[in-house]
Amino acid sequence: MKWIEVYDIAIDLDEKYPDTDPMTVSFPDLYEWVMALEGFDDDPNHCGEKVLEAIQMAWIEERE
């Protein structure tokens, strides 16, 4: 999985953290959580605030 696969990442996060409100997760924590996902394999330097925001928004949408 790569950083650009925001919807796949969001699904995995929702499955791994079902009791977590995505709106309460800080970007540093979100970054660490994504990096720790099974199957995630991308350059840590390819992530920025816009990518994390897109992941967070996709996670919120997945939750709804």
CSV table of N, CA and C in Angstrom, one decimal:
chain,number,residue,atom,x,y,z
A,1,MET,N,0.8,-1.2,0.0
A,1,MET,CA,0.0,0.0,0.0
A,1,MET,C,0.9,1.2,0.0
A,2,LYS,N,0.5,2.3,-0.7
A,2,LYS,CA,1.2,3.5,-0.9
A,2,LYS,C,0.4,4.7,-0.3
A,3,TRP,N,1.1,5.8,-0.1
A,3,TRP,CA,0.4,7.0,0.5
A,3,TRP,C,-0.8,7.4,-0.3
A,4,ILE,N,-0.7,7.3,-1.7
A,4,ILE,CA,-1.8,7.8,-2.5
A,4,ILE,C,-3.0,6.9,-2.4
A,5,GLU,N,-3.0,5.8,-1.8
A,5,GLU,CA,-4.1,4.9,-1.7
A,5,GLU,C,-4.9,5.2,-0.4
A,6,VAL,N,-5.4,6.5,-0.4
A,6,VAL,CA,-6.0,7.0,0.9
A,6,VAL,C,-7.2,6.2,1.3
A,7,TYR,N,-8.0,5.7,0.3
A,7,TYR,CA,-9.3,5.0,0.7
A,7,TYR,C,-8.9,3.6,1.3
A,8,ASP,N,-7.9,3.0,0.7
A,8,ASP,CA,-7.5,1.7,1.3
A,8,ASP,C,-6.9,1.8,2.7
A,9,ILE,N,-6.2,2.9,2.8
A,9,ILE,CA,-5.6,3.2,4.1
A,9,ILE,C,-6.7,3.5,5.1
A,10,ALA,N,-7.7,4.3,4.7
A,10,ALA,CA,-8.8,4.6,5.6
A,10,ALA,C,-9.6,3.3,6.0
A,11,ILE,N,-9.8,2.4,5.1
A,11,ILE,CA,-10.5,1.2,5.5
A,11,ILE,C,-9.7,0.4,6.5
A,12,ASP,N,-8.4,0.3,6.3
A,12,ASP,CA,-7.5,-0.5,7.2
A,12,ASP,C,-7.5,0.2,8.6
A,13,LEU,N,-7.4,1.5,8.6
A,13,LEU,CA,-7.4,2.3,9.9
A,13,LEU,C,-8.8,2.0,10.6
A,14,ASP,N,-9.9,2.1,9.9
A,14,ASP,CA,-11.2,1.9,10.5
A,14,ASP,C,-11.3,0.5,11.1
A,15,GLU,N,-10.7,-0.5,10.4
A,15,GLU,CA,-10.8,-1.9,10.9
A,15,GLU,C,-9.9,-2.0,12.1
A,16,LYS,N,-8.7,-1.4,12.1
A,16,LYS,CA,-7.7,-1.5,13.2
A,16,LYS,C,-8.1,-0.7,14.4
A,17,TYR,N,-8.8,0.4,14.2
A,17,TYR,CA,-9.1,1.3,15.3
A,17,TYR,C,-10.6,1.7,15.3
A,18,PRO,N,-11.5,0.7,15.5
A,18,PRO,CA,-12.9,0.9,15.4
A,18,PRO,C,-13.5,1.8,16.4
A,19,ASP,N,-12.9,2.0,17.6
A,19,ASP,CA,-13.4,2.8,18.6
A,19,ASP,C,-12.8,4.2,18.6
A,20,THR,N,-12.0,4.5,17.6
A,20,THR,CA,-11.3,5.8,17.5
A,20,THR,C,-12.1,6.8,16.6
A,21,ASP,N,-12.3,8.0,17.1
A,21,ASP,CA,-12.9,9.0,16.3
A,21,ASP,C,-11.8,9.6,15.4
A,22,PRO,N,-11.9,9.5,14.1
A,22,PRO,CA,-10.8,10.0,13.2
A,22,PRO,C,-10.5,11.5,13.4
A,23,MET,N,-11.5,12.2,13.8
A,23,MET,CA,-11.4,13.7,14.0
A,23,MET,C,-10.5,14.0,15.2
A,24,THR,N,-10.3,13.0,16.1
A,24,THR,CA,-9.4,13.3,17.3
A,24,THR,C,-8.0,12.8,17.2
A,25,VAL,N,-7.7,12.3,16.0
A,25,VAL,CA,-6.3,11.7,15.8
A,25,VAL,C,-5.4,12.9,15.3
A,26,SER,N,-4.3,13.1,16.0
A,26,SER,CA,-3.4,14.1,15.5
A,26,SER,C,-2.6,13.6,14.3
A,27,PHE,N,-2.1,14.5,13.5
A,27,PHE,CA,-1.4,14.1,12.3
A,27,PHE,C,-0.1,13.3,12.6
A,28,PRO,N,0.6,13.6,13.6
A,28,PRO,CA,1.8,12.8,14.0
A,28,PRO,C,1.4,11.4,14.3
A,29,ASP,N,0.3,11.2,15.1
A,29,ASP,CA,-0.2,9.9,15.4
A,29,ASP,C,-0.7,9.1,14.1
A,30,LEU,N,-1.5,9.8,13.3
A,30,LEU,CA,-2.0,9.3,12.1
A,30,LEU,C,-0.8,8.8,11.2
A,31,TYR,N,0.2,9.6,11.1
A,31,TYR,CA,1.4,9.2,10.3
A,31,TYR,C,2.0,7.9,10.8
A,32,GLU,N,2.1,7.8,12.2
A,32,GLU,CA,2.7,6.6,12.8
A,32,GLU,C,1.8,5.4,12.5
A,33,TRP,N,0.5,5.6,12.7
A,33,TRP,CA,-0.5,4.5,12.5
A,33,TRP,C,-0.5,3.9,11.1
A,34,VAL,N,-0.4,4.9,10.1
A,34,VAL,CA,-0.3,4.4,8.7
A,34,VAL,C,0.9,3.7,8.5
A,35,MET,N,2.1,4.2,9.0
A,35,MET,CA,3.3,3.5,8.7
A,35,MET,C,3.3,2.1,9.3
A,36,ALA,N,2.6,1.9,10.4
A,36,ALA,CA,2.5,0.6,11.1
A,36,ALA,C,1.5,-0.4,10.5
A,37,LEU,N,0.7,0.1,9.5
A,37,LEU,CA,-0.3,-0.8,8.9
A,37,LEU,C,0.4,-2.0,8.2
A,38,GLU,N,-0.2,-3.2,8.3
A,38,GLU,CA,0.3,-4.3,7.6
A,38,GLU,C,0.1,-4.1,6.1
A,39,GLY,N,1.1,-4.3,5.4
A,39,GLY,CA,1.0,-4.1,3.9
A,39,GLY,C,1.3,-2.7,3.4
A,40,PHE,N,1.6,-1.8,4.4
A,40,PHE,CA,2.0,-0.5,4.0
A,40,PHE,C,3.5,-0.5,3.7
A,41,ASP,N,3.8,0.0,2.5
A,41,ASP,CA,5.2,0.0,2.1
A,41,ASP,C,5.5,1.1,1.1
A,42,ASP,N,5.8,2.3,1.7
A,42,ASP,CA,6.1,3.5,0.9
A,42,ASP,C,7.1,4.3,1.6
A,43,ASP,N,7.7,5.2,0.9
A,43,ASP,CA,8.7,6.1,1.5
A,43,ASP,C,8.1,7.0,2.5
A,44,PRO,N,8.6,7.0,3.7
A,44,PRO,CA,8.1,7.9,4.8
A,44,PRO,C,8.1,9.4,4.4
A,45,ASN,N,9.1,9.7,3.5
A,45,ASN,CA,9.2,11.1,3.1
A,45,ASN,C,8.3,11.6,2.1
A,46,HIS,N,7.5,10.6,1.5
A,46,HIS,CA,6.5,11.0,0.5
A,46,HIS,C,5.1,11.5,1.1
A,47,CYS,N,5.1,11.7,2.4
A,47,CYS,CA,3.9,12.1,3.1
A,47,CYS,C,4.1,13.5,3.6
A,48,GLY,N,3.0,14.2,3.5
A,48,GLY,CA,2.9,15.6,4.0
A,48,GLY,C,1.5,15.8,4.6
A,49,GLU,N,1.3,17.0,5.0
A,49,GLU,CA,0.1,17.4,5.7
A,49,GLU,C,-1.1,17.1,4.8
A,50,LYS,N,-1.0,17.4,3.5
A,50,LYS,CA,-2.1,17.2,2.6
A,50,LYS,C,-2.5,15.8,2.5
A,51,VAL,N,-1.5,14.9,2.4
A,51,VAL,CA,-1.8,13.5,2.4
A,51,VAL,C,-2.5,13.0,3.6
A,52,LEU,N,-2.0,13.4,4.8
A,52,LEU,CA,-2.6,13.0,6.0
A,52,LEU,C,-4.0,13.5,6.1
A,53,GLU,N,-4.2,14.8,5.7
A,53,GLU,CA,-5.6,15.3,5.7
A,53,GLU,C,-6.5,14.5,4.8
A,54,ALA,N,-6.0,14.1,3.6
A,54,ALA,CA,-6.8,13.3,2.7
A,54,ALA,C,-7.2,11.9,3.3
A,55,ILE,N,-6.2,11.3,4.0
A,55,ILE,CA,-6.4,10.1,4.7
A,55,ILE,C,-7.5,10.2,5.8
A,56,GLN,N,-7.3,11.3,6.6
A,56,GLN,CA,-8.3,11.5,7.7
A,56,GLN,C,-9.7,11.8,7.1
A,57,MET,N,-9.8,12.5,6.1
A,57,MET,CA,-11.1,12.8,5.5
A,57,MET,C,-11.7,11.5,4.9
A,58,ALA,N,-10.9,10.6,4.3
A,58,ALA,CA,-11.4,9.4,3.8
A,58,ALA,C,-11.8,8.5,4.9
A,59,TRP,N,-11.1,8.5,6.0
A,59,TRP,CA,-11.5,7.7,7.2
A,59,TRP,C,-12.8,8.2,7.7
A,60,ILE,N,-13.0,9.5,7.8
A,60,ILE,CA,-14.3,10.0,8.3
A,60,ILE,C,-15.4,9.6,7.4
A,61,GLU,N,-15.2,9.6,6.1
A,61,GLU,CA,-16.2,9.2,5.1
A,61,GLU,C,-16.5,7.7,5.3
A,62,GLU,N,-15.5,6.9,5.5
A,62,GLU,CA,-15.6,5.5,5.7
A,62,GLU,C,-16.5,5.2,6.9
A,63,ARG,N,-16.3,6.0,7.9
A,63,ARG,CA,-17.0,5.8,9.2
A,63,ARG,C,-18.5,6.1,9.0
A,64,GLU,N,-18.8,7.1,8.1
A,64,GLU,CA,-20.2,7.4,7.9
A,64,GLU,C,-20.8,6.4,7.0
